Coordinates of C-alpha atoms and ligand atoms in Angstrom, one line a residue:
M1 CA 11.4 49.2 113.7
E2 CA 7.9 49.8 115.3
I3 CA 5.9 47.2 113.5
Y4 CA 2.4 47.8 115.0
K5 CA 1.9 51.0 113.2
F6 CA 1.9 49.0 109.9
L7 CA -0.9 46.6 110.9
G8 CA -3.2 46.1 107.9
K9 CA -0.9 48.2 105.8
E10 CA 1.7 48.1 103.1
F11 CA 5.2 49.6 103.6
K12 CA 8.6 49.8 102.0
C13 CA 11.1 47.6 103.8
P14 CA 14.2 49.3 105.2
Y15 CA 16.1 46.0 104.9
C16 CA 15.2 44.4 101.5
G17 CA 13.6 47.4 99.8
K18 CA 10.5 45.4 98.8
I19 CA 6.9 46.3 99.6
H20 CA 5.6 44.2 102.5
K21 CA 2.0 43.8 103.7
I22 CA 0.7 42.9 107.1
G23 CA -2.7 41.1 106.9
V24 CA -3.9 41.6 110.5
K25 CA -5.5 45.0 111.1
K26 CA -6.1 45.1 114.8
I27 CA -4.5 43.5 117.9
E28 CA -6.1 44.6 121.2
S29 CA -6.3 43.2 124.8
G30 CA -8.8 43.7 127.6
N31 CA -11.5 42.0 129.6
I32 CA -13.8 39.6 127.8
D33 CA -16.7 42.0 128.6
C34 CA -15.1 44.6 126.2
L35 CA -15.4 42.2 123.3
P36 CA -18.7 43.7 122.0
D37 CA -17.1 47.2 121.7
F38 CA -14.2 45.7 119.8
I39 CA -16.4 43.7 117.5
S40 CA -18.7 46.6 116.7
K41 CA -15.7 48.5 115.4
I42 CA -15.3 45.7 112.9
I43 CA -18.9 44.7 111.9
G44 CA -22.3 46.4 111.9
K45 CA -25.1 45.6 114.3
N46 CA -27.3 43.5 112.0
K47 CA -24.7 41.0 111.0
K48 CA -24.7 37.3 111.9
I49 CA -21.8 35.9 113.8
L50 CA -20.4 32.4 113.9
I51 CA -18.4 31.3 116.9
L52 CA -16.1 28.3 116.4
A53 CA -14.8 26.4 119.4
D54 CA -14.1 22.8 120.5
N55 CA -15.6 21.0 123.5
I56 CA -12.8 22.4 125.8
T57 CA -12.5 26.0 124.6
Y58 CA -16.3 26.4 124.5
R59 CA -16.3 25.8 128.3
V60 CA -13.3 28.0 128.8
A61 CA -14.6 31.1 127.0
G62 CA -16.8 30.2 124.1
E63 CA -20.0 30.0 126.0
K64 CA -19.4 33.3 127.8
I65 CA -18.7 35.0 124.5
E66 CA -21.8 33.5 122.9
N67 CA -23.9 35.0 125.8
I68 CA -22.2 38.4 125.7
L69 CA -22.4 38.8 121.9
G70 CA -25.8 37.2 121.7
K71 CA -27.3 40.3 123.4
I72 CA -26.4 42.4 120.4
W73 CA -25.9 40.1 117.4
H74 CA -27.5 37.0 116.0
V75 CA -24.9 34.4 117.1
K76 CA -24.5 30.7 116.2
S77 CA -21.9 28.4 117.8
I78 CA -20.2 25.4 116.2
I79 CA -18.7 23.2 118.9
L80 CA -16.4 20.6 117.6
N81 CA -16.1 17.3 119.5
P82 CA -13.2 14.9 119.0
E83 CA -13.9 12.1 116.6
G84 CA -11.8 9.0 117.1
E85 CA -9.2 11.0 119.1
K86 CA -8.9 12.5 122.5
R87 CA -8.8 16.1 121.4
V88 CA -9.8 17.8 118.2
T89 CA -6.8 18.2 115.8
A90 CA -6.6 20.1 112.5
Q91 CA -7.9 17.6 109.9
E92 CA -10.0 17.8 106.8
K93 CA -12.9 15.9 108.4
Y94 CA -13.6 18.7 110.8
L95 CA -13.5 21.3 108.0
S96 CA -16.4 19.7 106.2
K97 CA -18.3 19.7 109.4
I98 CA -17.8 23.5 109.8
E99 CA -18.5 24.3 106.2
G100 CA -21.7 22.3 106.3
K101 CA -23.0 24.6 109.1
I102 CA -22.0 28.0 107.6
E103 CA -25.1 29.8 106.3
D104 CA -25.2 33.5 105.8
E105 CA -22.9 34.4 108.8
K106 CA -20.7 37.4 108.0
I107 CA -17.8 36.7 110.3
I108 CA -16.2 33.8 112.2
I109 CA -14.9 34.3 115.7
T110 CA -12.5 31.5 116.7
V111 CA -12.2 30.7 120.4
G112 CA -9.3 28.4 120.9
T113 CA -5.7 27.7 120.1
G114 CA -3.9 26.3 117.0
T115 CA -6.4 23.8 115.8
I116 CA -9.5 25.9 116.1
T117 CA -7.7 29.0 114.7
D118 CA -6.4 27.2 111.7
L119 CA -9.7 25.4 110.9
G120 CA -11.5 28.7 111.3
K121 CA -9.1 30.5 109.0
I122 CA -9.3 27.8 106.3
A123 CA -13.1 27.7 106.4
A124 CA -13.4 31.6 106.4
D125 CA -11.0 31.7 103.5
R126 CA -13.1 29.3 101.5
F127 CA -16.3 31.3 102.2
N128 CA -14.5 34.6 101.8
I129 CA -15.6 36.0 105.2
P130 CA -13.3 37.6 107.8
V131 CA -12.1 35.9 111.1
I132 CA -11.5 37.4 114.5
C133 CA -9.3 35.3 116.9
F134 CA -9.9 35.0 120.6
P135 CA -6.9 33.1 121.8
T136 CA -7.3 30.8 124.8
A137 CA -3.6 30.2 125.2
A138 CA -0.2 31.6 124.2
S139 CA 0.6 28.3 122.5
M140 CA 1.7 29.1 118.9
N141 CA 1.7 31.8 116.3
A142 CA -1.4 31.1 114.1
Y143 CA -3.5 34.0 115.4
T144 CA -1.6 36.6 113.3
S145 CA -0.2 34.4 110.5
P146 CA -1.4 34.2 106.8
V147 CA -1.0 30.4 106.7
A148 CA -2.8 27.4 108.2
A149 CA -1.6 23.9 108.9
Y150 CA -3.8 20.8 108.7
I151 CA -3.7 17.1 107.7
K152 CA -5.2 16.1 104.4
N153 CA -5.0 12.6 103.0
G154 CA -2.3 11.8 105.5
M155 CA 0.0 14.7 104.5
K156 CA 0.6 17.7 106.8
L157 CA 0.0 20.7 104.7
T158 CA 0.7 24.4 105.3
I159 CA -1.5 26.4 103.0
P160 CA -1.7 30.2 102.4
V161 CA -5.0 31.7 103.8
K162 CA -6.2 35.2 104.5
S163 CA -4.9 36.5 107.8
A164 CA -7.4 37.0 110.7
E165 CA -8.8 40.5 110.5
A166 CA -8.3 41.1 114.2
I167 CA -7.1 39.5 117.5
F168 CA -8.7 40.2 120.9
M169 CA -6.8 38.9 123.9
D170 CA -8.1 38.5 127.4
F171 CA -5.0 37.8 129.5
D172 CA -6.9 36.4 132.4
V173 CA -7.9 33.6 130.0
I174 CA -4.6 33.2 128.3
K175 CA -2.6 33.2 131.6
D176 CA -4.8 30.5 133.1
A177 CA -4.4 28.1 130.1
P178 CA -2.8 24.7 131.0
V179 CA 0.9 25.3 131.5
D180 CA 1.9 22.7 128.9
L181 CA 0.2 24.9 126.3
T182 CA 2.1 28.0 127.3
K183 CA 5.3 25.9 127.4
A184 CA 4.5 24.8 123.9
G185 CA 4.1 28.4 122.8
F186 CA 7.5 29.3 124.4
A187 CA 9.3 26.4 122.6
D188 CA 7.5 27.2 119.3
S189 CA 8.6 30.8 119.4
L190 CA 12.3 29.8 119.8
S191 CA 12.3 28.2 116.4
K192 CA 12.9 31.6 114.8
G193 CA 16.7 31.6 114.9
Y194 CA 17.1 28.2 113.4
A195 CA 14.3 28.8 110.8
N196 CA 15.9 32.1 109.8
A197 CA 19.3 30.4 109.5
D198 CA 17.8 27.7 107.2
W199 CA 16.0 30.4 105.2
K200 CA 19.2 32.5 104.9
I201 CA 21.2 29.5 103.7
S202 CA 18.5 28.6 101.2
S203 CA 18.5 32.2 99.8
M204 CA 22.3 32.1 99.4
I205 CA 22.1 28.8 97.6
T206 CA 19.0 29.1 95.5
G207 CA 18.6 32.9 95.2
E208 CA 15.1 32.9 96.9
N209 CA 14.1 36.2 98.6
F210 CA 15.3 36.7 102.1
C211 CA 14.5 39.7 104.4
F212 CA 16.1 40.5 107.8
L213 CA 13.1 42.4 109.1
P214 CA 11.3 39.3 110.6
F215 CA 14.3 38.3 112.5
E216 CA 14.9 41.8 113.8
I217 CA 11.4 42.3 115.2
M218 CA 11.1 38.7 116.6
S219 CA 14.5 38.8 118.4
K220 CA 13.6 42.2 119.9
A221 CA 10.4 40.6 121.3
E222 CA 12.2 37.4 122.4
K223 CA 14.7 39.2 124.6
K224 CA 11.9 40.0 127.1
Y225 CA 11.0 36.4 127.8
V226 CA 13.6 33.9 126.5
D227 CA 15.4 33.5 129.8
K228 CA 12.2 33.6 131.9
G229 CA 11.2 29.9 131.5
K230 CA 10.6 29.7 135.3
N231 CA 8.1 32.6 135.2
I232 CA 6.2 30.7 132.5
L233 CA 5.8 27.8 134.8
K234 CA 4.5 30.1 137.5
K235 CA 1.9 31.6 135.1
D236 CA 3.5 35.0 135.4
G237 CA 1.1 37.3 133.5
E238 CA 3.7 39.9 132.5
I239 CA 6.1 37.3 131.0
I240 CA 3.2 35.4 129.3
G241 CA 2.2 38.8 127.8
Y242 CA 5.7 39.2 126.3
L243 CA 5.5 35.6 125.0
M244 CA 2.2 36.3 123.4
E245 CA 3.7 39.4 121.8
G246 CA 6.6 37.3 120.5
L247 CA 4.2 34.7 119.0
N248 CA 2.0 37.4 117.4
I249 CA 5.1 39.0 115.9
G250 CA 6.1 35.6 114.6
G251 CA 2.7 35.4 112.8
I252 CA 3.2 38.9 111.4
S253 CA 6.7 37.9 110.2
M254 CA 5.1 35.3 108.0
S255 CA 2.9 38.0 106.5
I256 CA 6.0 40.1 105.9
A257 CA 7.8 37.2 104.2
G258 CA 4.8 36.0 102.4
K259 CA 5.6 32.4 103.6
S260 CA 6.3 30.6 106.8
S261 CA 10.1 30.5 106.4
P262 CA 11.0 33.0 109.2
V263 CA 9.5 30.7 111.8
S264 CA 9.5 27.3 110.3
G265 CA 12.6 25.3 109.2
A266 CA 14.0 21.9 109.9
E267 CA 12.6 21.8 113.5
H268 CA 9.1 22.1 112.2
L269 CA 9.5 19.4 109.6
I270 CA 10.5 16.9 112.4
S271 CA 7.3 17.9 114.3
H272 CA 5.1 17.6 111.2
F273 CA 6.5 14.2 110.4
L274 CA 5.6 13.0 113.9
D275 CA 2.0 14.3 113.4
M276 CA 1.8 12.4 110.0
Y277 CA 3.1 9.2 111.6
A278 CA 0.6 9.5 114.4
H279 CA -2.3 10.3 112.1
L280 CA -1.6 7.5 109.6
N281 CA -1.0 4.9 112.3
G282 CA -4.2 5.7 114.2
K283 CA -2.4 7.1 117.2
E284 CA -3.0 10.3 119.2
N285 CA -0.6 13.2 118.5
F286 CA 2.5 12.7 120.7
S287 CA 2.5 16.1 122.2
W288 CA 1.6 19.8 121.6
H289 CA 3.0 21.2 118.4
G290 CA 5.4 23.6 120.2
L291 CA 6.8 20.9 122.5
Q292 CA 7.6 18.7 119.5
V293 CA 9.1 21.6 117.7
G294 CA 11.3 22.2 120.8
I295 CA 13.0 18.9 120.3
G296 CA 13.4 19.7 116.6
I297 CA 15.1 23.0 117.6
L298 CA 17.6 21.1 119.8
F299 CA 18.4 18.8 116.9
S300 CA 18.8 21.7 114.4
S301 CA 21.1 23.5 116.9
F302 CA 23.1 20.2 117.4
V303 CA 23.7 20.0 113.6
Y304 CA 24.7 23.7 113.3
E305 CA 27.2 23.1 116.0
H306 CA 28.6 20.0 114.3
L307 CA 29.1 21.8 111.0
Q308 CA 31.2 24.6 112.6
N309 CA 34.2 22.3 112.5
L310 CA 34.2 21.6 108.8
N311 CA 36.0 23.5 106.2
K312 CA 35.5 23.9 102.4
K313 CA 37.7 21.0 101.5
D314 CA 36.0 18.6 103.9
M315 CA 32.7 19.6 102.5
E316 CA 33.7 19.1 98.9
M317 CA 35.0 15.6 99.7
M318 CA 31.9 14.7 101.7
F319 CA 29.5 15.8 99.0
R320 CA 31.5 13.8 96.4
A321 CA 31.4 10.7 98.6
T322 CA 27.7 10.8 99.2
K323 CA 25.2 9.3 96.8
I324 CA 21.5 9.1 97.8
D325 CA 18.9 7.1 96.0
Y326 CA 15.9 9.3 96.8
E327 CA 13.3 7.0 95.3
S328 CA 14.2 4.0 97.4
K329 CA 14.5 6.2 100.5
I330 CA 11.1 7.6 100.0
E331 CA 9.6 4.2 99.4
N332 CA 11.1 2.9 102.6
I333 CA 9.8 5.8 104.7
E334 CA 6.3 5.4 103.3
K335 CA 6.4 1.7 103.8
N336 CA 7.8 1.7 107.3
F337 CA 6.2 4.8 108.8
L338 CA 3.4 6.2 106.7
K339 CA 1.3 3.0 106.1
G340 CA 2.6 2.8 102.5
K341 CA 0.8 6.0 101.4
P342 CA 2.6 7.4 98.3
I343 CA 2.5 11.0 99.4
L344 CA 6.2 12.2 99.5
K345 CA 7.5 11.9 96.0
K346 CA 5.6 14.7 94.4
E347 CA 6.6 17.2 97.1
F348 CA 10.2 16.1 97.3
E349 CA 10.8 16.3 93.5
K350 CA 10.3 20.1 93.7
K351 CA 13.5 20.2 95.8
I352 CA 15.8 18.2 93.5
K353 CA 17.0 21.3 91.7
S354 CA 17.9 23.1 95.0
L355 CA 19.8 20.1 96.1
E356 CA 21.9 20.1 92.9
L357 CA 22.7 23.8 93.6
L358 CA 23.5 23.0 97.2
R359 CA 26.1 20.4 96.2
E360 CA 27.6 22.8 93.7
R361 CA 27.6 26.0 95.7
F362 CA 27.7 25.2 99.4
P363 CA 31.4 24.5 100.0
S364 CA 32.6 27.8 98.5
L365 CA 29.9 29.8 100.3
W366 CA 30.5 28.1 103.6
D367 CA 32.7 30.7 105.3
G368 CA 30.2 33.4 104.5
I369 CA 27.3 31.2 105.6
K370 CA 29.0 30.5 108.9
D371 CA 29.2 34.2 109.6
E372 CA 25.6 34.8 108.6
V373 CA 24.2 31.8 110.7
R374 CA 26.0 33.0 113.8
K375 CA 23.8 36.1 113.8
F376 CA 20.6 34.0 114.1
I377 CA 21.1 31.1 116.4
H378 CA 21.7 30.5 120.1
P379 CA 24.5 27.9 120.8
Y380 CA 23.3 24.4 121.6
S381 CA 24.0 24.6 125.4
E382 CA 22.2 28.0 125.7
I383 CA 19.0 27.0 123.8
R384 CA 18.9 23.7 125.8
N385 CA 19.0 25.7 129.0
F386 CA 16.2 28.1 127.9
L387 CA 14.0 25.1 127.1
K388 CA 15.1 23.3 130.3
N389 CA 14.2 26.3 132.5
A390 CA 10.6 26.1 131.2
E391 CA 10.6 22.3 131.7
C392 CA 10.1 21.7 128.0
P393 CA 10.8 18.1 126.9
L394 CA 14.4 17.8 125.7
S395 CA 14.2 14.3 124.2
F396 CA 11.9 12.2 122.1
K397 CA 11.5 9.8 124.9
E398 CA 9.9 12.5 127.1
I399 CA 7.0 12.8 124.7
G400 CA 6.5 9.1 124.2
V401 CA 8.4 8.8 120.9
S402 CA 10.5 5.6 120.8
E403 CA 14.2 5.9 120.0
E404 CA 13.7 4.2 116.7
L405 CA 10.9 6.5 115.6
G406 CA 12.7 9.7 116.9
Y407 CA 15.8 8.7 114.9
N408 CA 13.9 8.0 111.8
S409 CA 11.8 11.2 112.1
I410 CA 15.0 13.1 111.9
L411 CA 16.1 11.2 108.8
S412 CA 12.7 11.3 107.1
A413 CA 11.5 14.8 107.8
R414 CA 13.4 16.4 104.9
Y415 CA 11.2 14.4 102.5
I416 CA 7.9 16.0 103.4
R417 CA 8.6 19.6 102.1
D418 CA 10.4 21.2 99.2
R419 CA 11.9 23.7 101.7
L420 CA 15.8 23.5 101.9
T421 CA 16.9 23.1 105.5
I422 CA 19.9 22.0 107.6
L423 CA 18.5 18.5 107.4
D424 CA 19.1 18.4 103.6
I425 CA 22.6 19.7 104.2
A426 CA 23.5 17.2 106.8
D427 CA 22.1 14.3 104.7
E428 CA 23.8 15.4 101.5
L429 CA 27.1 15.6 103.4
G430 CA 26.5 12.0 104.5
I431 CA 26.6 12.8 108.2
I432 CA 22.9 12.9 109.3
E433 CA 22.9 9.3 110.6
K434 CA 25.9 9.9 112.7
I435 CA 24.7 13.2 114.2
A436 CA 21.2 11.8 114.8
S437 CA 22.7 8.8 116.7
E438 CA 24.8 11.2 118.9
F439 CA 21.8 13.3 119.5
M440 CA 19.7 10.4 120.6
E441 CA 22.4 9.6 123.2
E442 CA 22.5 13.2 124.6
Ligands
ZN1 ZN1 12.0 43.2 103.7
ZN2 ZN1 5.1 26.3 115.0

C-alpha cells in the first residue's frame, strides 16, 4: 500500500476495515536553503516563528535556520543547555523553560533529534500551535509520531500529542550526524517485528485492536536497509535515506494504530527502565535510546526463540506452578533501583486483568500464536547479525550497564507499563530468571 498519498488524511484500512488517520501532512527533503519556500506553504508571512534547539543542534543547523528564516519572518530561538547532565534529555524541567518563553508565536520549528522533537511536540500541544520538524539525525521515529516520551516525577511516560504538521529533511545534515546516532536509529527501527509480535499476542489474549498495515509498510521499508549495517557506518547517504524513511514510516504507523504498539514492545520497556534508573540515581543516560532498545530487541528475540520448544501441556503446568506476589516485587524494584519512589503500582494494576486472561487463554492459543509470531520476527542469530554489522552494542556491558543492573532491568521492565509483552509471558511462565541468566552469558 502506498502510504504517502494518505498523509494528513483519513482512509479505510484494507486490513482491519477501520478508518485510520495520519497526522503528518507533509514530508519533504532538500537543501536547508529551500526551507523558507517549504515554510511559506504552511504559514503566512506575518507570523512569528519559534525555533527550538539545544546547545549542539543550534550549532549544527539551528543558527543557520534562524538566519535564513529571519529574513522573512519574526524569529525567536530557544536554545536549551544541559542542566545537571552532559546533554539535554527529555524531562519536565526543560518543558517549563520552553513554555515560559512562548509568547504569541504561531509555530514551533524543532531542530534536533528525539529530545528536542518530543519536548517541542509536547509544548506545542499544550499551546495548541503546530510543529515543523527539522531532523538533525536519523536516530529514532518521533518526527512523524503522535506520541512523545519524557520523564516526569521519575516515571518515563509516553503521552499522546498532536503529530508534527510537517517534516523537512536536509540529508547533508542528517548524513553527517554522529554515527552513533544513526546506529541508534537503525537499532530502534528493528524493534518493529518484536513490538508487532507482542501487540498481536496481546490482541489475541485481550481482544484489543490489531492491524497488520503498520507491519506491512514498515517491513517493506526495512528490506532496503536492514542488511546494510556496514553502509550506515560509512555514512552512505542512500542507505541513511532508506533508514530515515523506515523511521518515518514507524512514526506514521503509530498514527495508524493510534498508539505506540507497532514499534514499542518489551524491548522499549527495558530501555525505558534503564532511563528511569539513571534519572532517579543521578546518573547520565547509559546510551542513546535506540542503542539501548537494540539490546532489548536481542532479549525479546532470545525469549521468543526459547518459547518455540514449549507445547500447550508444558505451558499449562508452568502457569499452574508459578505464583507471583506483585506487590512485594514492586516494592523491591522501587527500593533497590528507583530510590524508593512509589511509582509503579498504579500503572501495573491496570495490567492485572490482562494477566489473568493470559494465564487462562495462552496455552490453548499457543499453536496459533506461534504461527502468527513467525510472520513478524527475525530469528535471534539473524537479528544479532544485523545489529552486529552496524556495530551496535550487543550486551549491557557495552553500554556501561553492570551485569546485575542489566539482569534486573529485564526482570523489572514489565512493571512500568500496562502493555502486555513477552516479558509478562516469560515471567508468568516462571522462566524469565533462567532466560535472563542465559542471555547475560551470551
Ligand atoms: Zn487497519
Ligand atoms: Zn524507540
